[in-house]
Amino acid sequence: MKELKVSAINKGTVIDHIPSGKGLKVLEILNLPKDSTILVAINVKSRKLGKKDIIKVEGKILSEDEVNKIALIAPTATVNIIDKWEVVDKKKVEVPDEIVGIIKCANPNCITNYEEVKPKFKVISKKPLKLKCHYCERTMEEGMVVKNLL
Ligand code: CTP
Ligand code: ZN
């Protein structure tokens, strides 16, 4: 089968199976250091998704918090840890049941927006994404969630 080959990496993190079109947003959310070496593939053929985006970050292992942020906009993504050219760990990202400190509440009057209280949401639906603020009960859907990522 003919396929576009994206270079393998020696060491780092590969975020694979990102829904096509979300790759650049994922990259923005990761907020990686300016001198990072990053390979981005957009609209690559995928058996599972039809088309997908891929991000490869050389020399960086993503933290749990970063993985959680990705899950909110790219729930199909897999995170592969690469060492000595081999996949040494593969995790499916999953939207957690509770989200703490990643998203800002959309309600300007919410206590989390004027006091030192960490935003906290209960996930009431994963697909389509729907969150409910623990403090003011404001519900937020996917579009608002993406706009309010911290
Ligand atoms: N990869 C890489 N560099 C390596 C090894 C793997 O960039 N040295 C990338 C692959 O290109 C792929 C991802 O890491 O995008 C996962 O690799 P692998 O598990 O070998 O691929 P698949 O079996 O196709 O993964 P999956 O089962 O998750 O679809
Ligand atoms: Zn709130």
PDB file of C-alpha atoms in Angstrom, residues 8-12 58 82-86:
ATOM      1  CA  ALA A   8      10.470   8.447  12.592  1.00  0.00           C
ATOM      2  CA  ILE A   9      12.048  10.077  15.642  1.00  0.00           C
ATOM      3  CA  ASN A  10      14.776   8.802  17.945  1.00  0.00           C
ATOM      4  CA  LYS A  11      13.372  10.073  21.255  1.00  0.00           C
ATOM      5  CA  GLY A  12      10.320  12.076  22.259  1.00  0.00           C
ATOM      6  CA  GLU A  58      11.636  15.489  19.710  1.00  0.00           C
ATOM      7  CA  ILE A  82       9.613   7.011  21.780  1.00  0.00           C
ATOM      8  CA  ASP A  83      13.035   5.986  23.052  1.00  0.00           C
ATOM      9  CA  LYS A  84      15.925   4.672  20.929  1.00  0.00           C
ATOM     10  CA  TRP A  85      13.595   4.668  17.890  1.00  0.00           C
ATOM     11  CA  GLU A  86      11.105   2.352  19.644  1.00  0.00           C
TER      12      GLU A  86
END
